[in-house]
XYZ file of C-alpha atoms in Angstrom:
688
model
C -90.439 27.143 -5.754
C -93.073 24.423 -5.892
C -93.974 22.111 -3.063
C -96.098 18.994 -3.395
C -97.836 17.287 -0.538
C -100.692 14.884 -0.140
C -102.624 15.270 3.091
C -104.568 12.391 4.613
C -107.348 13.569 6.882
C -107.882 10.719 9.302
C -108.295 11.579 12.956
C -106.843 8.486 14.541
C -103.506 6.946 15.363
C -103.426 5.732 11.771
C -103.107 9.347 10.684
C -99.529 9.822 11.867
C -98.433 6.551 10.270
C -100.116 7.361 6.985
C -98.817 10.913 6.899
C -95.329 9.683 7.675
C -95.548 7.558 4.546
C -96.101 10.529 2.234
C -93.204 11.769 0.116
C -92.693 15.509 -0.184
C -90.403 17.388 -2.510
C -89.320 20.906 -3.358
C -87.900 22.014 -6.671
C -85.349 24.633 -7.595
C -87.146 27.347 -9.648
C -84.038 27.993 -11.756
C -83.222 24.400 -12.741
C -86.533 22.577 -12.040
C -84.464 19.939 -10.236
C -85.620 18.507 -6.938
C -83.598 20.154 -4.185
C -85.356 18.656 -1.179
C -86.841 15.204 -0.678
C -88.554 14.467 2.628
C -91.138 12.289 4.302
C -94.148 14.159 5.673
C -94.470 14.474 9.437
C -91.064 12.878 9.919
C -89.718 14.077 13.264
C -86.180 13.828 11.867
C -86.972 16.621 9.378
C -84.414 14.970 7.120
C -83.510 15.891 3.565
C -82.807 12.573 1.856
C -80.724 14.222 -0.860
C -77.578 16.343 -0.780
C -78.069 20.101 -0.734
C -77.038 21.085 -4.272
C -76.412 24.738 -3.463
C -72.853 24.607 -2.142
C -73.976 24.776 1.494
C -73.273 21.124 2.325
C -70.209 20.694 0.120
C -68.867 23.738 -1.682
C -68.298 21.758 -4.877
C -71.840 20.314 -4.974
C -73.741 23.039 -6.823
C -77.127 23.144 -8.466
C -75.958 21.378 -11.626
C -76.155 18.166 -9.539
C -79.806 18.633 -8.619
C -82.067 15.584 -8.658
C -83.379 14.961 -12.166
C -80.694 16.833 -14.064
C -78.256 14.841 -16.121
C -76.157 14.259 -19.201
C -75.694 12.046 -22.259
C -73.473 11.450 -25.266
C -75.082 11.906 -28.656
C -73.748 10.362 -31.854
C -75.282 11.554 -35.129
C -73.895 11.283 -38.697
C -70.647 9.925 -37.246
C -70.126 12.889 -34.925
C -70.058 12.396 -31.169
C -70.836 15.154 -28.673
C -71.527 15.315 -24.946
C -74.354 17.320 -23.424
C -76.095 17.973 -20.126
C -79.472 19.370 -19.252
C -79.469 22.064 -16.618
C -81.662 25.097 -17.412
C -85.210 24.359 -18.572
C -86.707 26.078 -21.596
C -90.026 25.829 -19.780
C -91.108 24.903 -16.260
C -94.708 24.914 -15.104
C -96.782 22.794 -12.740
C -93.859 20.469 -12.034
C -93.372 19.748 -15.742
C -90.025 20.851 -17.178
C -88.588 20.824 -20.680
C -84.884 20.989 -21.502
C -83.054 21.011 -24.815
C -79.515 19.768 -25.349
C -78.000 19.002 -28.725
C -80.643 17.330 -30.870
C -82.506 16.011 -27.855
C -85.451 17.410 -25.945
C -85.820 16.140 -22.394
C -89.252 16.373 -20.784
C -89.407 15.748 -17.053
C -92.871 15.069 -15.670
C -93.651 14.788 -11.973
C -96.866 13.901 -10.208
C -98.090 12.407 -6.939
C -99.985 9.154 -6.594
C -101.207 7.961 -3.203
C -98.331 9.672 -1.434
C -95.650 8.510 -3.883
C -93.666 10.689 -6.267
C -93.890 9.625 -9.927
C -91.168 10.849 -12.292
C -90.874 10.332 -16.035
C -87.941 11.347 -18.234
C -88.754 11.485 -21.956
C -85.973 11.891 -24.526
C -87.117 13.042 -27.975
C -84.977 13.362 -31.087
C -85.865 16.826 -32.419
C -83.136 16.754 -35.072
C -83.249 15.666 -38.697
C -80.966 12.633 -38.401
C -81.040 9.426 -36.364
C -79.084 9.652 -33.125
C -77.488 7.217 -30.742
C -77.739 8.062 -27.038
C -75.067 6.554 -24.785
C -73.605 7.307 -21.357
C -76.947 8.675 -20.184
C -76.924 9.758 -16.558
C -79.708 11.082 -14.329
C -78.594 12.508 -10.987
C -80.177 10.985 -7.881
C -77.968 12.599 -5.208
C -78.951 10.670 -2.101
C -77.552 12.066 1.148
C -74.990 9.291 1.622
C -72.031 10.897 3.439
C -70.321 10.914 6.836
C -69.883 14.231 8.661
C -69.984 12.560 12.126
C -71.831 9.706 13.795
C -74.477 11.909 15.420
C -75.490 13.479 12.105
C -75.321 10.141 10.312
C -77.478 8.330 12.853
C -80.102 11.068 12.689
C -80.020 12.531 9.180
C -78.146 10.465 6.562
C -78.946 7.488 4.360
C -77.287 4.404 2.908
C -78.314 4.232 -0.766
C -78.466 0.566 -1.797
C -78.522 0.555 -5.602
C -79.566 -2.315 -7.831
C -78.696 -1.523 -11.446
C -80.788 -4.479 -12.530
C -82.199 -3.448 -15.916
C -86.006 -3.305 -15.914
C -86.090 -4.335 -12.224
C -83.673 -1.641 -11.003
C -84.204 0.060 -7.671
C -82.619 2.087 -4.892
C -83.387 1.388 -1.262
C -82.259 4.396 0.789
C -82.076 3.104 4.356
C -81.832 5.579 7.218
C -78.356 5.233 8.743
C -79.866 5.126 12.214
C -82.102 2.246 11.044
C -85.205 4.172 12.056
C -88.232 3.912 9.749
C -89.587 5.283 7.537
C -87.079 5.041 4.731
C -87.117 5.993 1.030
C -87.367 3.652 -1.943
C -87.111 4.185 -5.687
C -88.379 1.551 -8.110
C -88.105 1.665 -11.884
C -91.503 1.359 -13.546
C -90.538 1.851 -17.207
C -87.289 1.596 -19.116
C -84.023 0.081 -17.981
C -81.065 1.069 -15.783
C -77.848 -0.691 -16.778
C -75.397 0.835 -14.272
C -74.638 3.869 -12.170
C -71.861 6.431 -11.854
C -70.343 8.459 -9.020
C -69.332 12.104 -9.373
C -67.327 14.663 -7.394
C -64.936 12.266 -5.683
C -61.705 13.402 -7.350
C -59.021 15.690 -5.950
C -59.585 14.195 -2.482
C -62.879 16.036 -2.064
C -64.016 15.190 1.463
C -61.558 12.272 1.384
C -63.267 9.162 2.772
C -66.225 10.999 4.258
C -68.663 11.187 1.345
C -69.851 8.743 -1.266
C -70.252 11.459 -3.889
C -73.129 12.185 -6.269
C -75.001 9.174 -7.632
C -76.207 9.154 -11.233
C -78.305 6.315 -12.640
C -77.443 5.161 -16.175
C -80.459 4.317 -18.344
C -79.685 1.850 -21.110
C -78.357 3.160 -24.417
C -80.838 3.749 -27.204
C -81.185 4.660 -30.903
C -83.692 7.356 -31.865
C -84.982 8.197 -35.293
C -86.196 11.777 -35.882
C -89.208 12.533 -33.649
C -88.841 9.192 -31.840
C -88.939 9.083 -28.046
C -87.338 7.058 -25.279
C -88.551 7.189 -21.689
C -87.573 6.139 -18.218
C -89.887 6.409 -15.240
C -89.799 5.517 -11.587
C -91.740 5.799 -8.364
C -90.298 7.232 -5.151
C -92.022 6.029 -1.985
C -91.497 5.634 1.732
C -91.373 2.270 3.470
C -90.784 0.707 6.867
C -87.790 -1.540 6.094
C -86.519 -4.199 3.707
C -89.559 -6.471 4.039
C -91.940 -3.607 3.373
C -89.718 -2.393 0.531
C -89.855 -5.786 -1.162
C -93.596 -6.043 -0.565
C -94.043 -2.780 -2.454
C -91.908 -3.634 -5.490
C -94.396 -6.067 -7.130
C -97.276 -3.724 -6.328
C -95.510 -1.085 -8.401
C -94.895 -3.221 -11.480
C -91.456 -4.586 -10.623
C -90.275 -8.075 -9.746
C -87.978 -9.553 -7.113
C -85.204 -11.855 -8.295
C -82.934 -13.769 -5.946
C -80.720 -16.817 -5.680
C -80.225 -19.300 -2.852
C -76.613 -18.068 -2.776
C -74.374 -15.967 -5.002
C -71.039 -17.764 -4.980
C -71.026 -21.517 -5.522
C -68.719 -24.488 -5.627
C -68.786 -26.833 -8.576
C -71.538 -29.378 -7.948
C -73.704 -27.071 -5.831
C -77.406 -26.748 -6.584
C -78.334 -23.236 -7.684
C -81.948 -22.149 -7.195
C -83.249 -18.922 -8.711
C -86.586 -17.468 -7.620
C -88.766 -14.725 -9.104
C -91.643 -13.007 -7.341
C -94.126 -10.546 -8.761
C -97.335 -10.103 -10.699
C -98.434 -13.267 -12.509
C -99.169 -11.278 -15.664
C -95.503 -10.316 -15.786
C -94.035 -13.670 -14.835
C -96.273 -16.357 -16.350
C -94.149 -16.456 -19.494
C -90.860 -15.539 -17.870
C -87.693 -17.211 -19.112
C -84.495 -17.782 -17.151
C -81.281 -18.636 -18.950
C -77.750 -19.308 -17.756
C -74.898 -18.610 -20.156
C -77.278 -18.898 -23.090
C -79.037 -22.073 -21.947
C -82.726 -21.689 -21.108
C -83.637 -23.388 -17.824
C -86.993 -25.011 -17.027
C -89.198 -22.716 -14.933
C -91.828 -24.029 -12.525
C -94.236 -22.274 -10.213
C -94.057 -23.160 -6.521
C -95.583 -21.336 -3.545
C -96.308 -18.232 -5.597
C -92.746 -18.073 -6.959
C -91.300 -18.835 -10.367
C -88.316 -21.141 -9.821
C -85.435 -22.455 -11.911
C -82.823 -24.902 -10.649
C -79.521 -26.144 -12.016
C -76.329 -27.854 -10.920
C -73.184 -25.733 -11.107
C -70.919 -27.473 -13.601
C -67.853 -25.272 -13.800
C -66.151 -22.163 -12.490
C -66.384 -18.514 -13.451
C -69.084 -15.889 -13.817
C -72.710 -17.036 -13.824
C -75.286 -14.520 -15.004
C -78.894 -15.675 -14.913
C -80.656 -13.660 -17.632
C -84.356 -13.114 -16.955
C -86.939 -11.986 -19.507
C -90.486 -11.222 -18.431
C -93.529 -9.138 -19.307
C -93.256 -7.186 -22.538
C -89.558 -6.968 -23.389
C -88.487 -6.511 -19.785
C -85.126 -7.872 -18.685
C -83.164 -8.255 -15.467
C -80.500 -10.596 -14.158
C -78.874 -12.262 -11.169
C -75.080 -12.242 -10.906
C -73.400 -15.288 -9.385
C -69.930 -16.808 -9.485
C -68.542 -20.314 -9.121
C -65.266 -21.886 -8.022
C -64.026 -25.427 -8.406
C -63.394 -25.778 -4.660
C -63.323 -23.238 -1.839
C -60.690 -25.090 0.180
C -58.440 -25.330 -2.852
C -58.939 -21.601 -3.478
C -57.603 -20.831 -0.002
C -54.796 -23.352 -0.392
C -53.696 -21.693 -3.646
C -53.858 -18.263 -2.044
C -51.673 -19.363 0.867
C -49.169 -20.875 -1.546
C -49.108 -17.664 -3.579
C -48.336 -15.616 -0.466
C -45.467 -17.876 0.538
C -43.998 -18.147 -2.947
C -44.529 -14.621 -4.260
C -45.387 -12.171 -1.499
C -42.865 -13.001 1.213
C -39.843 -10.763 0.804
C -36.517 -12.548 0.868
C -33.377 -10.466 1.260
C -31.288 -11.164 4.395
C -29.585 -7.784 4.127
C -32.901 -5.905 4.198
C -34.948 -4.900 7.239
C -37.973 -6.173 5.321
C -36.657 -9.710 5.131
C -39.478 -12.163 5.864
C -42.257 -9.591 5.454
C -45.446 -10.316 3.523
C -45.789 -7.444 1.074
C -48.073 -5.914 -1.541
C -47.988 -7.729 -4.893
C -48.645 -6.125 -8.272
C -50.530 -8.662 -10.384
C -49.845 -6.653 -13.547
C -46.065 -6.580 -13.241
C -46.006 -9.925 -11.390
C -43.688 -8.753 -8.654
C -43.673 -7.429 -5.107
C -44.441 -3.727 -4.987
C -41.612 -2.047 -3.093
C -43.652 1.049 -2.206
C -41.066 3.077 -4.072
C -43.259 5.113 -6.422
C -45.332 8.179 -5.726
C -48.742 7.251 -4.329
C -51.395 8.912 -2.150
C -50.672 6.817 0.958
C -47.384 4.907 1.306
C -48.504 3.799 4.785
C -51.288 1.764 3.144
C -48.828 -0.056 0.891
C -46.066 -0.738 3.388
C -44.865 -4.009 4.920
C -46.919 -3.758 8.127
C -50.451 -2.698 9.142
C -53.238 -4.443 7.185
C -50.699 -6.815 5.590
C -50.714 -8.637 8.946
C -53.782 -10.386 7.565
C -51.514 -12.605 5.475
C -49.741 -13.802 8.601
C -52.973 -14.463 10.472
C -54.352 -16.336 7.451
C -51.323 -18.581 7.180
C -51.382 -19.299 10.904
C -55.028 -20.329 10.742
C -54.437 -22.421 7.630
C -51.603 -24.211 9.395
C -53.975 -25.151 12.195
C -56.116 -26.885 9.582
C -53.384 -28.522 7.487
C -50.239 -28.835 9.666
C -48.289 -28.013 6.510
C -44.639 -27.589 7.573
C -43.946 -25.253 4.662
C -46.490 -22.824 6.129
C -44.883 -23.068 9.551
C -41.452 -22.377 8.071
C -42.786 -19.249 6.369
C -44.524 -18.112 9.553
C -41.376 -18.404 11.655
C -39.592 -16.051 9.274
C -42.518 -13.682 9.401
C -42.914 -13.639 13.176
C -39.223 -12.747 13.535
C -39.817 -9.813 11.185
C -42.900 -8.666 13.130
C -41.270 -8.800 16.550
C -37.928 -7.298 15.549
C -38.807 -4.905 12.740
C -42.343 -3.667 13.415
C -42.000 -3.486 17.209
C -39.514 -2.259 19.774
C -38.685 -3.730 23.158
C -41.772 -2.081 24.743
C -44.075 -3.527 22.076
C -44.661 -0.139 20.518
C -45.807 -1.061 17.004
C -45.168 0.651 13.689
C -46.461 0.139 10.156
C -43.029 -0.230 8.549
C -39.663 -1.782 9.233
C -37.910 1.552 9.706
C -40.107 2.358 12.714
C -40.434 5.863 11.315
C -44.009 5.706 10.007
C -47.328 5.520 11.771
C -47.706 4.299 15.322
C -51.286 3.328 14.573
C -53.782 1.914 17.046
C -55.266 -0.528 14.531
C -51.937 -2.310 14.138
C -51.817 -3.521 17.722
C -54.900 -5.719 17.536
C -53.675 -7.332 14.318
C -50.169 -7.987 15.614
C -51.585 -9.379 18.865
C -53.969 -11.636 16.952
C -51.033 -12.938 14.931
C -49.062 -13.726 18.078
C -51.992 -15.574 19.639
C -52.344 -17.615 16.442
C -48.610 -18.351 16.560
C -49.061 -19.731 20.062
C -51.631 -22.128 18.598
C -49.206 -23.019 15.794
C -46.158 -23.659 17.987
C -47.309 -24.077 21.581
C -44.600 -21.590 22.561
C -45.859 -19.559 25.537
C -43.700 -16.625 24.509
C -46.031 -15.890 21.623
C -49.003 -15.779 23.992
C -47.022 -13.359 26.130
C -46.117 -11.293 23.054
C -49.804 -11.016 22.192
C -50.618 -9.979 25.738
C -47.904 -7.326 25.859
C -48.931 -5.965 22.464
C -52.511 -5.490 23.642
C -51.316 -3.906 26.897
C -49.246 -1.491 24.813
C -52.323 -0.563 22.802
C -54.462 0.103 25.872
C -51.633 2.007 27.535
C -51.202 4.353 24.577
C -54.723 4.641 23.161
C -57.043 3.916 26.053
C -60.298 1.990 25.917
C -62.355 4.069 23.506
C -60.684 3.113 20.243
C -62.868 0.922 18.014
C -60.161 -1.348 16.658
C -60.944 -3.905 13.962
C -60.197 -7.456 15.027
C -59.517 -7.115 18.745
C -58.610 -10.746 19.584
C -60.781 -11.218 22.654
C -61.581 -14.905 22.231
C -58.237 -15.842 20.662
C -56.290 -13.924 23.302
C -58.101 -15.150 26.371
C -58.078 -18.732 25.135
C -54.351 -18.622 24.341
C -53.457 -17.107 27.720
C -55.564 -19.632 29.613
C -54.184 -22.577 27.634
C -50.638 -21.299 28.186
C -51.217 -21.156 31.924
C -50.629 -17.406 32.021
C -53.402 -16.880 34.528
C -52.340 -13.470 35.821
C -52.092 -12.127 32.274
C -55.440 -13.730 31.461
C -57.193 -11.916 34.309
C -55.500 -8.606 33.531
C -56.312 -8.669 29.824
C -59.852 -9.842 30.515
C -60.324 -6.796 32.753
C -58.947 -4.551 29.990
C -61.325 -6.035 27.458
C -64.233 -5.474 29.837
C -63.230 -1.821 30.339
C -63.256 -1.466 26.561
C -66.686 -3.103 26.336
C -68.043 -0.883 29.104
C -66.804 2.144 27.178
C -68.643 0.929 24.077
C -71.814 0.627 26.144
C -71.324 4.136 27.497
C -70.858 5.550 23.983
C -73.787 3.593 22.563
C -74.655 4.922 19.108
C -72.492 8.011 19.611
C -69.535 6.394 17.876
C -66.257 8.344 17.986
C -64.671 9.150 14.648
C -61.704 7.155 13.477
C -59.796 7.338 10.188
C -63.253 7.724 8.653
C -65.794 9.806 10.565
C -68.436 7.085 10.557
C -68.248 3.708 8.857
C -69.287 0.087 8.939
C -65.870 -0.835 10.324
C -66.531 1.216 13.431
C -69.962 -0.243 14.155
C -69.121 -3.842 13.268
C -66.035 -4.062 15.528
C -68.097 -2.702 18.405
C -70.617 -5.512 18.009
C -67.870 -8.096 17.469
C -66.234 -7.074 20.746
C -69.510 -6.846 22.673
C -70.632 -10.303 21.548
C -67.173 -11.760 22.193
C -67.318 -10.354 25.717
C -70.716 -11.932 26.257
C -69.349 -15.266 25.054
C -66.328 -14.877 27.346
C -68.070 -13.526 30.465
C -71.754 -14.401 30.161
C -72.654 -10.843 31.169
C -75.992 -9.863 29.626
C -75.127 -6.171 29.407
C -72.751 -6.868 26.522
C -75.289 -8.854 24.527
C -78.035 -6.309 25.217
C -75.862 -3.516 23.831
C -74.976 -5.627 20.785
C -78.694 -6.112 20.151
C -79.268 -2.364 20.381
C -76.523 -1.574 17.900
C -77.230 -4.414 15.451
C -79.896 -2.596 13.348
C -77.438 0.248 12.736
C -74.898 -2.246 11.405
C -77.488 -4.033 9.278
C -78.444 -0.753 7.606
C -75.027 -0.652 5.883
C -75.857 -3.767 3.836
C -78.260 -4.379 0.969
C -79.797 -7.509 -0.526
C -79.324 -6.933 -4.246
C -79.090 -10.167 -6.296
C -75.367 -10.024 -7.027
C -72.301 -11.485 -5.347
C -70.802 -8.000 -5.530
C -73.628 -6.485 -3.506
C -75.649 -8.995 -1.526
C -75.045 -8.259 2.181
C -71.847 -6.407 1.220
C -71.499 -3.241 3.267
C -71.193 0.126 1.555
C -67.571 1.308 1.357
C -66.182 3.746 -1.185
C -62.657 4.908 -0.379
C -60.359 1.888 -0.101
C -59.565 1.682 -3.814
C -57.949 5.091 -3.517
C -55.908 4.478 -0.384
C -54.868 0.863 -1.048
C -55.160 0.276 -4.789
C -52.864 0.692 -7.764
C -55.476 2.618 -9.741
C -55.909 5.079 -6.850
C -59.620 5.503 -7.545
C -62.377 6.577 -5.211
C -65.760 4.936 -5.577
C -67.877 2.050 -4.329
C -65.768 -1.031 -3.582
C -68.155 -3.978 -3.851
C -66.959 -6.100 -2.318
C -64.361 -4.763 0.019
C -62.969 -7.340 2.391
C -63.742 -5.389 5.576
C -67.401 -6.129 4.873
C -66.545 -9.512 6.387
C -66.255 -7.864 9.812
C -70.042 -7.708 9.631
C -69.979 -11.466 9.045
C -67.962 -11.918 12.237
C -70.488 -9.770 14.109
C -73.353 -11.853 12.706
C -71.635 -15.144 13.505
C -70.864 -14.083 17.063
C -74.458 -12.946 17.396
C -75.588 -16.389 16.246
C -73.325 -17.997 18.855
C -74.876 -15.742 21.504
C -78.529 -16.061 20.514
C -78.685 -19.333 18.499
C -80.535 -17.379 15.794
C -79.523 -19.444 12.754
C -80.475 -16.680 10.314
C -77.395 -14.729 11.410
C -75.191 -17.759 10.828
C -76.527 -18.041 7.276
C -76.035 -14.342 6.662
C -72.461 -14.541 7.940
C -71.730 -17.441 5.598
C -73.205 -15.490 2.695
C -70.999 -12.452 3.349
C -67.694 -14.313 3.590
C -68.625 -16.443 0.577
C -69.378 -13.373 -1.557
C -65.998 -11.890 -0.640
C -64.246 -14.900 -2.160
C -64.532 -13.153 -5.520
C -61.506 -11.075 -4.482
C -59.383 -14.227 -4.873
C -58.440 -15.998 -8.062
C -57.871 -19.679 -8.657
C -54.188 -19.120 -9.480
C -53.664 -17.754 -5.942
C -53.564 -14.069 -6.860
C -55.960 -11.576 -5.296
C -57.346 -8.042 -5.465
C -57.705 -5.513 -2.671
C -60.977 -4.111 -4.046
C -63.517 -4.289 -6.856
C -64.555 -0.865 -8.204
C -68.231 -1.461 -8.921
C -69.650 1.734 -10.519
C -69.593 2.048 -14.304
C -67.578 5.242 -13.919
C -66.232 7.450 -11.145
C -65.628 11.054 -12.195
C -65.704 9.832 -15.794
C -62.992 7.215 -15.178
C -63.994 3.653 -16.036
C -64.850 1.391 -13.143
C -66.058 -2.224 -12.999
C -62.625 -3.782 -12.409
C -60.566 -5.611 -9.807
C -57.645 -3.488 -8.663
C -54.277 -5.051 -9.615
C -52.789 -4.870 -6.131
C -52.947 -7.923 -3.917
C -52.658 -5.840 -0.781
C -54.748 -6.255 2.355
C -57.692 -8.409 1.272
C -56.635 -11.592 3.079
C -58.605 -10.624 6.171
C -61.595 -11.820 4.151
C -60.164 -15.344 4.224
C -59.257 -14.999 7.907
C -62.898 -14.272 8.626
C -64.069 -16.972 6.200
C -62.141 -19.525 8.270
C -63.729 -18.227 11.454
C -67.281 -18.394 10.123
C -66.887 -21.723 8.300
C -64.199 -23.542 10.296
C -64.641 -22.014 13.741
C -61.020 -20.834 14.009
C -61.086 -17.628 16.073
């Protein structure tokens, strides 16, 4: 077993900082793969990669060690798949593998505390070969055993599969520096894959094994193809981005990632002048003028239509990257079409059925309501209640903007269904009309929110009372330590006050404060929910704490929100794509809620907009405009889940493949994604 370390012999306070910046690694003597990646003198003593020896997950064995991998080789019309696992030689951190007609040389060295890795593929056969589906395992320790372990010893791996400018920023889940970065220095990464997520392995509690996909290549006999990168430690996103240009990469970004027709799009590049002086930026084949301003290379254009917008960037010597954006004709029209689609196609109409009036899952492939009558992994996530309440809340908010009587007519049918089919006389709430499924804590906040919105729609005090009694039922059954998504603190208290229900107002306000006090007591020791630790536990905590500050003025709630905010921010990256930019890492919802029933990164997934609500509330509390802008960016990027014909998708599966099944698609189910529009209307229209 080899171990590499660079020691810095300064006898000052700088010493600890410098030493903490040094990357250390250990290799497996049998496979030559890296089995431990750490930062020197890090008090967390954290391994930044998954233990590939079966000790962490029994199915993660040494074949998934860092630096091992696979490829498909096509030669003389014959295609074969290979992996490299056991080296033919391994000495002084240099390993050689042979697989098919390819020799893979892995070279490792240290440079100023950073790990340098190079992967060289050589055609040792007699015929030209085509290499495709290349994967190199980089198994970052991105998984969720429990909040305590996550906060102390796990990482969020933010991946940018951006060609020559690809990177991974592995942020400590507890948001405590230093962190780990990986920047490509030679070659190109076109995508990434996720492995070991099938057969419900660890369910929603692990992201799986990450493999980077270098671009395909053709190799003549004796020809070589190489990919290299640098692994380094850093102190946060600003430091990470400062280090990218110093290591031969560039930073590409846009002023926003989803536009309306007529918006001004501004693309900026930063990096070494020798790389960027002759850079070109094109949009859909049209080269844009590039000017230099304030040390940045800038291109601007007016968005002229709708659809995908990929800014192709060429720089240096045959280096390429891109920025992925998207455009719509009109955001308001997009929401209007979605609301119309729900009313016309997703509201069930059958007076003899208990589901009559319900908003239900819609299959955009078969163009009909999905009756939840086929075998699937989770019928409760495809039923007529639970997350589908988002459609009702959306329509109620849209009515407040438009006063469209057709919306009100639809809502009155729906509210009858909710009160009489999803709830009993005591306001006990189920996920389905038979009242035989889950009595789930999450459902109460959503049903209550809907009732409070219906009070705003109709002025009928009974709906305000229904919302109150639904929340009281939740607290009575589940206590004050459940981290529900969307607890309607502001909507509820405002509705009760406006309705003159003063006693109920005071009682519910006291309940909300007990909940907030519990969140303060727990701090970063978040209790597990349906997932052991996730963004939609942390974000709702901050949403509730900031809402309580706005409602009570008590500093303790804002102070706790400030303490927890860095932990929430760590879930999100800043990659230059509408799929990824400030979109929180989630990787299980496509399985539970989608037609394709696939695990894997869902970028975006609509619950990432709960972070937007947290940011917007934080802006309202602190007047820090940067959080307002970030909130707007998140909800805008989630608009890609909605289509201009009114249809929608519950999740986008971002990886190229997951367990060898093709990704990069929108799931056909329009299921629960409308909460993204609910939160869009809050951030952009102020409707809470």
